[in-house]
Structures are given as structure tokens and as C-alpha cells.
PDB file of C-alpha atoms in Angstrom:
ATOM      1  CA  MET A   1    -109.094-176.147 304.765  1.00  0.00           C
ATOM      2  CA  ASN A   2    -112.147-178.501 304.587  1.00  0.00           C
ATOM      3  CA  SER A   3    -111.685-181.695 306.526  1.00  0.00           C
ATOM      4  CA  ASN A   4    -113.282-184.143 303.810  1.00  0.00           C
ATOM      5  CA  ILE A   5    -110.149-183.467 301.952  1.00  0.00           C
ATOM      6  CA  PHE A   6    -107.696-184.926 304.032  1.00  0.00           C
ATOM      7  CA  SER A   7    -108.058-188.403 303.444  1.00  0.00           C
ATOM      8  CA  PRO A   8    -106.597-188.156 299.707  1.00  0.00           C
ATOM      9  CA  LEU A   9    -103.799-186.009 301.036  1.00  0.00           C
ATOM     10  CA  GLY A  10    -100.648-187.571 302.781  1.00  0.00           C
ATOM     11  CA  CYS A  11    -100.132-186.495 306.109  1.00  0.00           C
ATOM     12  CA  CYS A  12     -97.040-184.590 305.046  1.00  0.00           C
ATOM     13  CA  ASP A  13     -98.413-182.983 302.113  1.00  0.00           C
ATOM     14  CA  GLU A  14     -97.409-179.465 302.106  1.00  0.00           C
ATOM     15  CA  ARG A  15    -100.996-178.053 302.181  1.00  0.00           C
ATOM     16  CA  LEU A  16    -101.805-179.411 305.576  1.00  0.00           C
ATOM     17  CA  VAL A  17     -98.360-178.739 306.944  1.00  0.00           C
ATOM     18  CA  THR A  18     -98.455-175.232 306.031  1.00  0.00           C
ATOM     19  CA  ASP A  19    -101.898-174.658 306.944  1.00  0.00           C
ATOM     20  CA  PHE A  20    -101.423-176.162 310.343  1.00  0.00           C
ATOM     21  CA  VAL A  21     -97.903-174.211 311.040  1.00  0.00           C
ATOM     22  CA  ASP A  22     -99.585-170.966 309.970  1.00  0.00           C
ATOM     23  CA  LYS A  23    -102.823-171.388 312.052  1.00  0.00           C
ATOM     24  CA  ARG A  24    -105.071-171.688 308.770  1.00  0.00           C
ATOM     25  CA  MET A  25    -107.027-174.709 310.193  1.00  0.00           C
ATOM     26  CA  THR A  26    -109.950-174.669 312.558  1.00  0.00           C
ATOM     27  CA  LYS A  27    -109.447-176.125 315.649  1.00  0.00           C
ATOM     28  CA  LYS A  28    -111.530-179.082 314.701  1.00  0.00           C
ATOM     29  CA  GLU A  29    -109.632-179.560 311.486  1.00  0.00           C
ATOM     30  CA  ALA A  30    -106.205-179.134 313.445  1.00  0.00           C
ATOM     31  CA  THR A  31    -107.408-181.913 315.714  1.00  0.00           C
ATOM     32  CA  LEU A  32    -108.150-184.173 312.993  1.00  0.00           C
ATOM     33  CA  TYR A  33    -104.724-183.570 311.371  1.00  0.00           C
ATOM     34  CA  LEU A  34    -102.865-184.283 314.596  1.00  0.00           C
ATOM     35  CA  ARG A  35    -104.914-187.631 315.025  1.00  0.00           C
ATOM     36  CA  LYS A  36    -104.011-188.357 311.434  1.00  0.00           C
ATOM     37  CA  ILE A  37    -100.482-187.902 312.152  1.00  0.00           C
ATOM     38  CA  GLU A  38    -100.675-190.312 315.110  1.00  0.00           C
ATOM     39  CA  ASN A  39    -102.437-192.832 313.256  1.00  0.00           C
ATOM     40  CA  CYS A  40     -99.595-192.626 310.577  1.00  0.00           C
ATOM     41  CA  ALA A  41     -97.132-192.791 313.056  1.00  0.00           C
ATOM     42  CA  LYS A  42     -98.777-195.732 314.705  1.00  0.00           C
ATOM     43  CA  VAL A  43     -99.396-197.723 311.296  1.00  0.00           C
ATOM     44  CA  LYS A  44     -96.486-196.740 309.105  1.00  0.00           C
ATOM     45  CA  ASN A  45     -94.106-195.852 311.824  1.00  0.00           C
ATOM     46  CA  CYS A  46     -93.611-192.636 309.979  1.00  0.00           C
ATOM     47  CA  GLN A  47     -92.203-189.959 312.236  1.00  0.00           C
ATOM     48  CA  ARG A  48     -91.396-187.508 309.365  1.00  0.00           C
ATOM     49  CA  CYS A  49     -94.763-185.427 309.667  1.00  0.00           C
ATOM     50  CA  LYS A  50     -94.422-184.957 313.257  1.00  0.00           C
ATOM     51  CA  LYS A  51     -90.920-183.713 312.893  1.00  0.00           C
ATOM     52  CA  LEU A  52     -91.835-181.468 310.100  1.00  0.00           C
ATOM     53  CA  LEU A  53     -94.515-179.729 312.055  1.00  0.00           C
ATOM     54  CA  ASP A  54     -92.291-179.481 314.956  1.00  0.00           C
ATOM     55  CA  ASP A  55     -89.528-177.957 313.213  1.00  0.00           C
ATOM     56  CA  PHE A  56     -91.610-175.672 310.997  1.00  0.00           C
ATOM     57  CA  THR A  57     -93.496-174.214 314.135  1.00  0.00           C
ATOM     58  CA  ILE A  58     -90.163-173.383 315.981  1.00  0.00           C
ATOM     59  CA  LEU A  59     -88.792-171.983 312.551  1.00  0.00           C
ATOM     60  CA  LYS A  60     -91.949-169.783 312.580  1.00  0.00           C
ATOM     61  CA  GLU A  61     -91.448-168.650 315.913  1.00  0.00           C
ATOM     62  CA  GLY A  62     -87.613-167.819 315.336  1.00  0.00           C
ATOM     63  CA  CYS A  63     -88.682-165.539 312.365  1.00  0.00           C
ATOM     64  CA  THR A  64     -91.511-164.110 314.259  1.00  0.00           C
ATOM     65  CA  SER A  65     -89.139-162.975 316.897  1.00  0.00           C
ATOM     66  CA  MET A  66     -86.904-161.434 314.596  1.00  0.00           C
ATOM     67  CA  LYS A  67     -89.629-158.783 313.719  1.00  0.00           C
ATOM     68  CA  GLN A  68     -88.202-155.296 314.681  1.00  0.00           C
ATOM     69  CA  PRO A  69     -89.853-152.516 316.015  1.00  0.00           C
ATOM     70  CA  LEU A  70     -88.972-150.413 313.204  1.00  0.00           C
ATOM     71  CA  VAL A  71     -90.447-147.029 312.471  1.00  0.00           C
ATOM     72  CA  MET A  72     -89.946-144.825 309.456  1.00  0.00           C
ATOM     73  CA  PRO A  73     -87.374-142.165 310.827  1.00  0.00           C
ATOM     74  CA  ASP A  74     -88.776-138.525 311.407  1.00  0.00           C
ATOM     75  CA  THR A  75     -86.543-137.066 308.901  1.00  0.00           C
ATOM     76  CA  LEU A  76     -87.568-139.317 306.319  1.00  0.00           C
ATOM     77  CA  GLU A  77     -91.202-138.744 307.091  1.00  0.00           C
ATOM     78  CA  HIS A  78     -91.176-134.987 307.125  1.00  0.00           C
ATOM     79  CA  LYS A  79     -89.154-135.398 303.782  1.00  0.00           C
ATOM     80  CA  LEU A  80     -91.693-137.455 302.138  1.00  0.00           C
ATOM     81  CA  LEU A  81     -94.551-134.808 303.378  1.00  0.00           C
ATOM     82  CA  ASN A  82     -92.585-132.195 301.884  1.00  0.00           C
ATOM     83  CA  ARG A  83     -92.205-134.175 298.355  1.00  0.00           C
ATOM     84  CA  LEU A  84     -95.971-135.214 298.458  1.00  0.00           C
ATOM     85  CA  HIS A  85     -96.900-131.435 299.104  1.00  0.00           C
ATOM     86  CA  GLU A  86     -94.549-130.176 296.481  1.00  0.00           C
ATOM     87  CA  ALA A  87     -96.154-133.135 294.049  1.00  0.00           C
ATOM     88  CA  LEU A  88     -99.527-131.380 294.954  1.00  0.00           C
ATOM     89  CA  ILE A  89     -98.699-127.954 294.369  1.00  0.00           C
ATOM     90  CA  GLN A  90     -96.888-129.037 290.709  1.00  0.00           C
ATOM     91  CA  THR A  91    -100.441-130.918 289.993  1.00  0.00           C
ATOM     92  CA  LYS A  92    -102.419-127.703 290.712  1.00  0.00           C
ATOM     93  CA  ASN A  93    -100.227-125.514 288.548  1.00  0.00           C
ATOM     94  CA  LYS A  94    -100.358-127.875 285.518  1.00  0.00           C
TER      95      LYS A  94
ATOM     96  CA  MET B   1    -106.013-135.290 293.004  1.00  0.00           C
ATOM     97  CA  ASN B   2    -108.882-133.422 294.840  1.00  0.00           C
ATOM     98  CA  GLN B   3    -108.923-132.708 298.472  1.00  0.00           C
ATOM     99  CA  GLU B   4    -110.736-135.735 299.302  1.00  0.00           C
ATOM    100  CA  ASP B   5    -108.013-137.873 297.533  1.00  0.00           C
ATOM    101  CA  ILE B   6    -105.338-135.879 298.990  1.00  0.00           C
ATOM    102  CA  ALA B   7    -106.739-136.246 302.957  1.00  0.00           C
ATOM    103  CA  LEU B   8    -107.364-140.167 301.999  1.00  0.00           C
ATOM    104  CA  PHE B   9    -103.793-140.639 300.610  1.00  0.00           C
ATOM    105  CA  GLU B  10    -102.079-138.732 303.688  1.00  0.00           C
ATOM    106  CA  ARG B  11    -104.422-140.890 306.107  1.00  0.00           C
ATOM    107  CA  TYR B  12    -102.876-143.928 304.395  1.00  0.00           C
ATOM    108  CA  PHE B  13     -99.399-142.781 304.612  1.00  0.00           C
ATOM    109  CA  LEU B  14     -99.513-141.932 308.371  1.00  0.00           C
ATOM    110  CA  GLU B  15    -101.518-145.365 308.938  1.00  0.00           C
ATOM    111  CA  TYR B  16     -98.854-147.607 307.102  1.00  0.00           C
ATOM    112  CA  LYS B  17     -95.630-145.760 306.656  1.00  0.00           C
ATOM    113  CA  ASP B  18     -94.005-147.761 309.383  1.00  0.00           C
ATOM    114  CA  ASP B  19     -95.000-151.290 307.811  1.00  0.00           C
ATOM    115  CA  VAL B  20     -93.562-149.683 304.418  1.00  0.00           C
ATOM    116  CA  TYR B  21     -90.573-148.755 306.231  1.00  0.00           C
ATOM    117  CA  ARG B  22     -90.093-152.116 308.084  1.00  0.00           C
ATOM    118  CA  VAL B  23     -90.617-154.515 304.773  1.00  0.00           C
ATOM    119  CA  ALA B  24     -88.323-152.046 302.673  1.00  0.00           C
ATOM    120  CA  TYR B  25     -85.716-152.743 305.509  1.00  0.00           C
ATOM    121  CA  TYR B  26     -86.294-156.290 305.312  1.00  0.00           C
ATOM    122  CA  PHE B  27     -86.296-156.522 301.663  1.00  0.00           C
ATOM    123  CA  THR B  28     -82.963-154.072 301.255  1.00  0.00           C
ATOM    124  CA  ARG B  29     -81.127-155.323 304.590  1.00  0.00           C
ATOM    125  CA  ASN B  30     -79.794-151.604 305.029  1.00  0.00           C
ATOM    126  CA  LYS B  31     -81.428-148.725 306.582  1.00  0.00           C
ATOM    127  CA  ASP B  32     -80.056-146.053 303.798  1.00  0.00           C
ATOM    128  CA  ASP B  33     -81.673-148.076 301.027  1.00  0.00           C
ATOM    129  CA  ALA B  34     -84.825-148.815 302.914  1.00  0.00           C
ATOM    130  CA  GLU B  35     -85.342-145.260 303.000  1.00  0.00           C
ATOM    131  CA  ASP B  36     -84.872-144.648 299.295  1.00  0.00           C
ATOM    132  CA  LEU B  37     -87.049-147.902 298.776  1.00  0.00           C
ATOM    133  CA  ALA B  38     -90.010-146.466 300.896  1.00  0.00           C
ATOM    134  CA  GLN B  39     -89.535-142.933 299.492  1.00  0.00           C
ATOM    135  CA  ASP B  40     -89.843-144.322 295.921  1.00  0.00           C
ATOM    136  CA  ALA B  41     -92.743-146.128 296.956  1.00  0.00           C
ATOM    137  CA  PHE B  42     -94.847-143.743 298.399  1.00  0.00           C
ATOM    138  CA  MET B  43     -93.838-141.070 295.565  1.00  0.00           C
ATOM    139  CA  ARG B  44     -95.247-143.535 292.872  1.00  0.00           C
ATOM    140  CA  ALA B  45     -98.204-144.598 294.549  1.00  0.00           C
ATOM    141  CA  TYR B  46     -99.141-141.104 295.218  1.00  0.00           C
ATOM    142  CA  ARG B  47     -98.401-140.671 291.526  1.00  0.00           C
ATOM    143  CA  PHE B  48    -100.779-143.406 290.346  1.00  0.00           C
ATOM    144  CA  PHE B  49    -103.107-143.138 293.344  1.00  0.00           C
ATOM    145  CA  TYR B  50    -105.790-142.364 290.687  1.00  0.00           C
ATOM    146  CA  ARG B  51    -105.633-146.242 289.818  1.00  0.00           C
ATOM    147  CA  PHE B  52    -106.008-147.491 293.242  1.00  0.00           C
ATOM    148  CA  HIS B  53    -109.592-148.895 294.116  1.00  0.00           C
ATOM    149  CA  ARG B  54    -110.766-147.263 296.930  1.00  0.00           C
ATOM    150  CA  ASP B  55    -112.365-150.624 298.165  1.00  0.00           C
ATOM    151  CA  SER B  56    -108.821-152.498 297.760  1.00  0.00           C
ATOM    152  CA  ASN B  57    -106.285-152.753 300.646  1.00  0.00           C
ATOM    153  CA  PHE B  58    -103.777-149.801 300.471  1.00  0.00           C
ATOM    154  CA  LYS B  59    -101.101-151.764 302.249  1.00  0.00           C
ATOM    155  CA  SER B  60    -101.347-154.864 299.601  1.00  0.00           C
ATOM    156  CA  TRP B  61    -101.268-151.917 296.851  1.00  0.00           C
ATOM    157  CA  ILE B  62     -98.354-150.093 298.235  1.00  0.00           C
ATOM    158  CA  LEU B  63     -96.440-153.291 299.278  1.00  0.00           C
ATOM    159  CA  ARG B  64     -96.815-154.667 295.749  1.00  0.00           C
ATOM    160  CA  ILE B  65     -95.458-151.049 294.229  1.00  0.00           C
ATOM    161  CA  MET B  66     -92.566-151.319 296.565  1.00  0.00           C
ATOM    162  CA  ARG B  67     -91.622-155.169 295.635  1.00  0.00           C
ATOM    163  CA  ASN B  68     -91.669-154.107 291.992  1.00  0.00           C
ATOM    164  CA  ILE B  69     -89.173-151.274 292.512  1.00  0.00           C
ATOM    165  CA  TYR B  70     -87.148-153.466 294.523  1.00  0.00           C
ATOM    166  CA  LEU B  71     -86.794-155.894 292.095  1.00  0.00           C
ATOM    167  CA  THR B  72     -85.884-153.501 289.305  1.00  0.00           C
ATOM    168  CA  ASN B  73     -83.219-152.246 291.451  1.00  0.00           C
ATOM    169  CA  VAL B  74     -81.941-155.728 292.144  1.00  0.00           C
ATOM    170  CA  GLN B  75     -81.472-156.551 288.765  1.00  0.00           C
ATOM    171  CA  LYS B  76     -79.717-153.118 288.003  1.00  0.00           C
ATOM    172  CA  ASN B  77     -77.619-153.622 290.775  1.00  0.00           C
ATOM    173  CA  LYS B  78     -77.019-156.813 292.337  1.00  0.00           C
ATOM    174  CA  SER B  79     -74.482-155.451 294.777  1.00  0.00           C
ATOM    175  CA  THR B  80     -76.547-153.792 297.153  1.00  0.00           C
ATOM    176  CA  ILE B  81     -76.844-157.140 299.240  1.00  0.00           C
ATOM    177  CA  ASN B  82     -75.581-156.473 302.356  1.00  0.00           C
ATOM    178  CA  ALA B  83     -76.848-158.821 305.474  1.00  0.00           C
ATOM    179  CA  ASP B  84     -74.658-157.339 307.988  1.00  0.00           C
ATOM    180  CA  GLU B  85     -76.270-153.980 309.223  1.00  0.00           C
ATOM    181  CA  LEU B  86     -79.386-156.476 309.689  1.00  0.00           C
ATOM    182  CA  ILE B  87     -77.550-158.965 311.939  1.00  0.00           C
ATOM    183  CA  GLN B  88     -75.483-156.271 313.834  1.00  0.00           C
ATOM    184  CA  SER B  89     -78.988-154.592 314.695  1.00  0.00           C
ATOM    185  CA  THR B  90     -80.696-157.735 316.112  1.00  0.00           C
ATOM    186  CA  ALA B  91     -79.942-159.139 319.350  1.00  0.00           C
ATOM    187  CA  THR B  92     -78.087-162.381 319.222  1.00  0.00           C
ATOM    188  CA  SER B  93     -80.765-163.744 321.347  1.00  0.00           C
ATOM    189  CA  THR B  94     -80.649-167.925 321.144  1.00  0.00           C
ATOM    190  CA  ILE B  95     -84.073-169.635 320.527  1.00  0.00           C
ATOM    191  CA  ASN B  96     -84.709-172.348 323.340  1.00  0.00           C
ATOM    192  CA  VAL B  97     -86.017-175.109 321.836  1.00  0.00           C
ATOM    193  CA  GLU B  98     -85.733-179.082 322.527  1.00  0.00           C
ATOM    194  CA  SER B  99     -85.776-179.667 318.926  1.00  0.00           C
ATOM    195  CA  ASN B 100     -82.295-181.020 317.593  1.00  0.00           C
ATOM    196  CA  PHE B 101     -82.306-178.949 314.442  1.00  0.00           C
ATOM    197  CA  LEU B 102     -82.777-175.564 315.940  1.00  0.00           C
ATOM    198  CA  GLN B 103     -81.064-176.149 319.336  1.00  0.00           C
ATOM    199  CA  GLY B 104     -78.786-173.341 320.086  1.00  0.00           C
ATOM    200  CA  ILE B 105     -79.179-171.492 316.948  1.00  0.00           C
ATOM    201  CA  GLN B 106     -79.112-167.954 317.072  1.00  0.00           C
ATOM    202  CA  ILE B 107     -81.610-165.367 315.458  1.00  0.00           C
ATOM    203  CA  LYS B 108     -78.724-164.192 313.421  1.00  0.00           C
ATOM    204  CA  GLN B 109     -78.410-167.443 311.835  1.00  0.00           C
ATOM    205  CA  ILE B 110     -81.741-167.800 310.977  1.00  0.00           C
ATOM    206  CA  GLN B 111     -81.464-164.140 309.585  1.00  0.00           C
ATOM    207  CA  LYS B 112     -78.484-165.247 307.379  1.00  0.00           C
ATOM    208  CA  ALA B 113     -80.004-168.321 306.416  1.00  0.00           C
ATOM    209  CA  ILE B 114     -83.302-166.168 305.328  1.00  0.00           C
ATOM    210  CA  GLU B 115     -80.838-163.534 303.368  1.00  0.00           C
ATOM    211  CA  LYS B 116     -79.553-166.571 301.194  1.00  0.00           C
ATOM    212  CA  LEU B 117     -82.751-167.938 300.207  1.00  0.00           C
ATOM    213  CA  PRO B 118     -83.553-167.632 296.760  1.00  0.00           C
ATOM    214  CA  GLU B 119     -85.934-164.353 296.192  1.00  0.00           C
ATOM    215  CA  ASP B 120     -89.022-166.214 295.469  1.00  0.00           C
ATOM    216  CA  PHE B 121     -89.030-167.884 298.867  1.00  0.00           C
ATOM    217  CA  ARG B 122     -87.478-165.191 300.794  1.00  0.00           C
ATOM    218  CA  GLU B 123     -90.102-162.744 300.110  1.00  0.00           C
ATOM    219  CA  VAL B 124     -93.102-165.125 301.129  1.00  0.00           C
ATOM    220  CA  ILE B 125     -90.958-165.951 304.407  1.00  0.00           C
ATOM    221  CA  ILE B 126     -90.591-162.328 304.885  1.00  0.00           C
ATOM    222  CA  LEU B 127     -94.313-161.465 304.352  1.00  0.00           C
ATOM    223  CA  CYS B 128     -95.546-164.363 306.189  1.00  0.00           C
ATOM    224  CA  ASP B 129     -93.350-165.130 309.291  1.00  0.00           C
ATOM    225  CA  LEU B 130     -91.965-161.958 309.846  1.00  0.00           C
ATOM    226  CA  GLU B 131     -95.178-159.705 308.864  1.00  0.00           C
ATOM    227  CA  SER B 132     -97.489-162.005 309.647  1.00  0.00           C
ATOM    228  CA  LEU B 133     -99.606-160.983 306.523  1.00  0.00           C
ATOM    229  CA  PRO B 134    -102.233-163.675 305.688  1.00  0.00           C
ATOM    230  CA  TYR B 135    -102.050-165.918 302.499  1.00  0.00           C
ATOM    231  CA  GLU B 136    -104.764-163.512 300.750  1.00  0.00           C
ATOM    232  CA  GLN B 137    -102.793-160.478 301.141  1.00  0.00           C
ATOM    233  CA  ILE B 138     -99.548-161.954 300.217  1.00  0.00           C
ATOM    234  CA  ALA B 139    -101.051-163.530 296.991  1.00  0.00           C
ATOM    235  CA  GLU B 140    -102.304-160.155 296.147  1.00  0.00           C
ATOM    236  CA  ILE B 141     -98.793-158.423 297.048  1.00  0.00           C
ATOM    237  CA  LEU B 142     -97.255-161.228 294.673  1.00  0.00           C
ATOM    238  CA  LYS B 143     -99.635-161.600 292.126  1.00  0.00           C
ATOM    239  CA  ILE B 144     -99.667-165.120 292.455  1.00  0.00           C
ATOM    240  CA  PRO B 145    -102.056-167.832 293.554  1.00  0.00           C
ATOM    241  CA  ILE B 146    -102.749-168.796 297.244  1.00  0.00           C
ATOM    242  CA  GLY B 147    -101.533-172.303 296.482  1.00  0.00           C
ATOM    243  CA  THR B 148     -98.317-171.073 295.071  1.00  0.00           C
ATOM    244  CA  VAL B 149     -97.761-168.904 298.203  1.00  0.00           C
ATOM    245  CA  ARG B 150     -98.216-172.290 300.488  1.00  0.00           C
ATOM    246  CA  SER B 151     -96.075-173.669 298.097  1.00  0.00           C
ATOM    247  CA  ARG B 152     -93.233-171.504 298.135  1.00  0.00           C
ATOM    248  CA  LEU B 153     -93.462-171.374 302.200  1.00  0.00           C
ATOM    249  CA  HIS B 154     -93.265-175.077 302.466  1.00  0.00           C
ATOM    250  CA  ARG B 155     -90.313-175.058 300.273  1.00  0.00           C
ATOM    251  CA  GLY B 156     -88.684-172.031 301.539  1.00  0.00           C
ATOM    252  CA  ARG B 157     -88.769-173.516 305.065  1.00  0.00           C
ATOM    253  CA  LEU B 158     -87.417-176.574 303.768  1.00  0.00           C
ATOM    254  CA  LEU B 159     -84.510-175.184 302.704  1.00  0.00           C
ATOM    255  CA  LEU B 160     -83.920-173.013 305.786  1.00  0.00           C
ATOM    256  CA  LYS B 161     -84.575-176.254 307.973  1.00  0.00           C
ATOM    257  CA  GLU B 162     -81.716-178.122 305.771  1.00  0.00           C
ATOM    258  CA  ARG B 163     -79.149-175.053 305.911  1.00  0.00           C
ATOM    259  CA  LEU B 164     -79.669-174.436 309.670  1.00  0.00           C
ATOM    260  CA  THR B 165     -79.554-178.263 310.388  1.00  0.00           C
ATOM    261  CA  VAL B 166     -75.680-178.002 309.319  1.00  0.00           C
ATOM    262  CA  HIS B 167     -75.233-176.092 312.644  1.00  0.00           C
ATOM    263  CA  GLU B 168     -76.397-179.014 315.100  1.00  0.00           C
TER     264      GLU B 168
END
């Protein structure tokens, strides 16, 4: 995200919101963006973007906390390795 | 496949088997279907391994294969959707937030809301927010431009927010 493209975009633009929430902005860009939001709130009394950022950030944290420590069951791992070896033997026999 | 390819495939298998299984579980929402899906994905990947470009990302490649299999299965049989097992297997922890919209919302409610998202939005949320994959990799897996990944994420989150706000 290049800071010089901030100006034509509204502060609630999805490109800015998602890049901020997903931490795709540099520190400098994020600071500039937050300043833009603050300014928008002061000048236009717009709270929408700030709320959107807060809610999406919380939502993302909620989703991330759902990530489960799932590992492939041993039985499946062995079964798959066996199937792969069988496939290899078949290939060799062709 | 030569010995070098076999060794490489086995290395990839051991490195990514848990990631593939976990994403299969998020997609299918139950362990039996996840096992079948992960198994099918690895077998197909093995069969077509000669097509895999060695300088590409294997994880993206196999997740794309798996996603295609999953979508084909969904089209064949739409009755496989079962969110209950996923919900039961997750702790019913509550997010501690100050925001009105998610205050007191339990993880399982977010899960339920994700389950009900249209597939296009659900898969980007799973890959980005649950699997923490970068946009570039998601774009590669779903074969869509990065701008579309961003747009689907935004719209998916808006939908989630809207649906979860009902619980205020």
C-alpha cells in the first residue's frame, strides 16, 4: 500500500480497512491512515470507519482464536503413506 | 516419478499433512469428511506431481487441489454440511471485548456465523483469519486476483458483523 494513494480513497474504503486490519500496511502507512480517520472524525464527525476498524479487528482476533491444534490422525497418515507406496509400486510395474 | 521426486513428495507430505487436514476440517466441518478430503487431495497431488512447478509453493498447490475436490463434492452432495461437530469440539470461550457488537459473543457463535456465510466469503475468511495465509497465497489457491481476495474479505466481515450484531 502506497501512502500517496490514500488521498483519493475515502477512509472507509475496503482497501484501506482490510489492509489495516490484516496488517498489510507499513508502520508509517498505518499511522497516516489512523491520522486520516481522526481527521475525518473531527471534520465530518464520521465515526463509521473507526468503528469498522475496531469491530473487524476484534472479529479477526475471534476467528484466529478459533484455530484448532488439529493434526492429521496417525491412522490416516499411515493409510496415506501406504497408499502412496502402493501407487508407486503400480507406477513401477506399468 | 523418480526417487528424487518421491523423496520430495514425502517431504512435502510430512511438512504439510497437518495444515491440509486442518483446512479440510474447516471446509467440511467434520472429521470423517476431512479425512476423506485430505486423503483425496494427497492422492491427486501425488498423481499429478509431475505438473507441480518446483519453484512454486506446494502448500498453495495442494490446497487449491483440495478446494477443487471439496467444491465438486459440495455440488454433488449438499447434505454434508454439519456444523455441530465443529461447534462441540471447540471450547465455549467468550471474547473479552469492549465493543458493543461482539460483547459477550462466544466463539461458537462466530463459528456458526462463519458456517452460514456464502462459500466465496467463507473460504477467504478461513484461509486468512483462521489459517493466517497472506493474500498472495489465498489468491493463488483460489485463482482470483488479490483485489478480489480483499473485497471478499471485506464483504464477508461485513456480513459476519451484521449477523453477530443481532446478538447484542
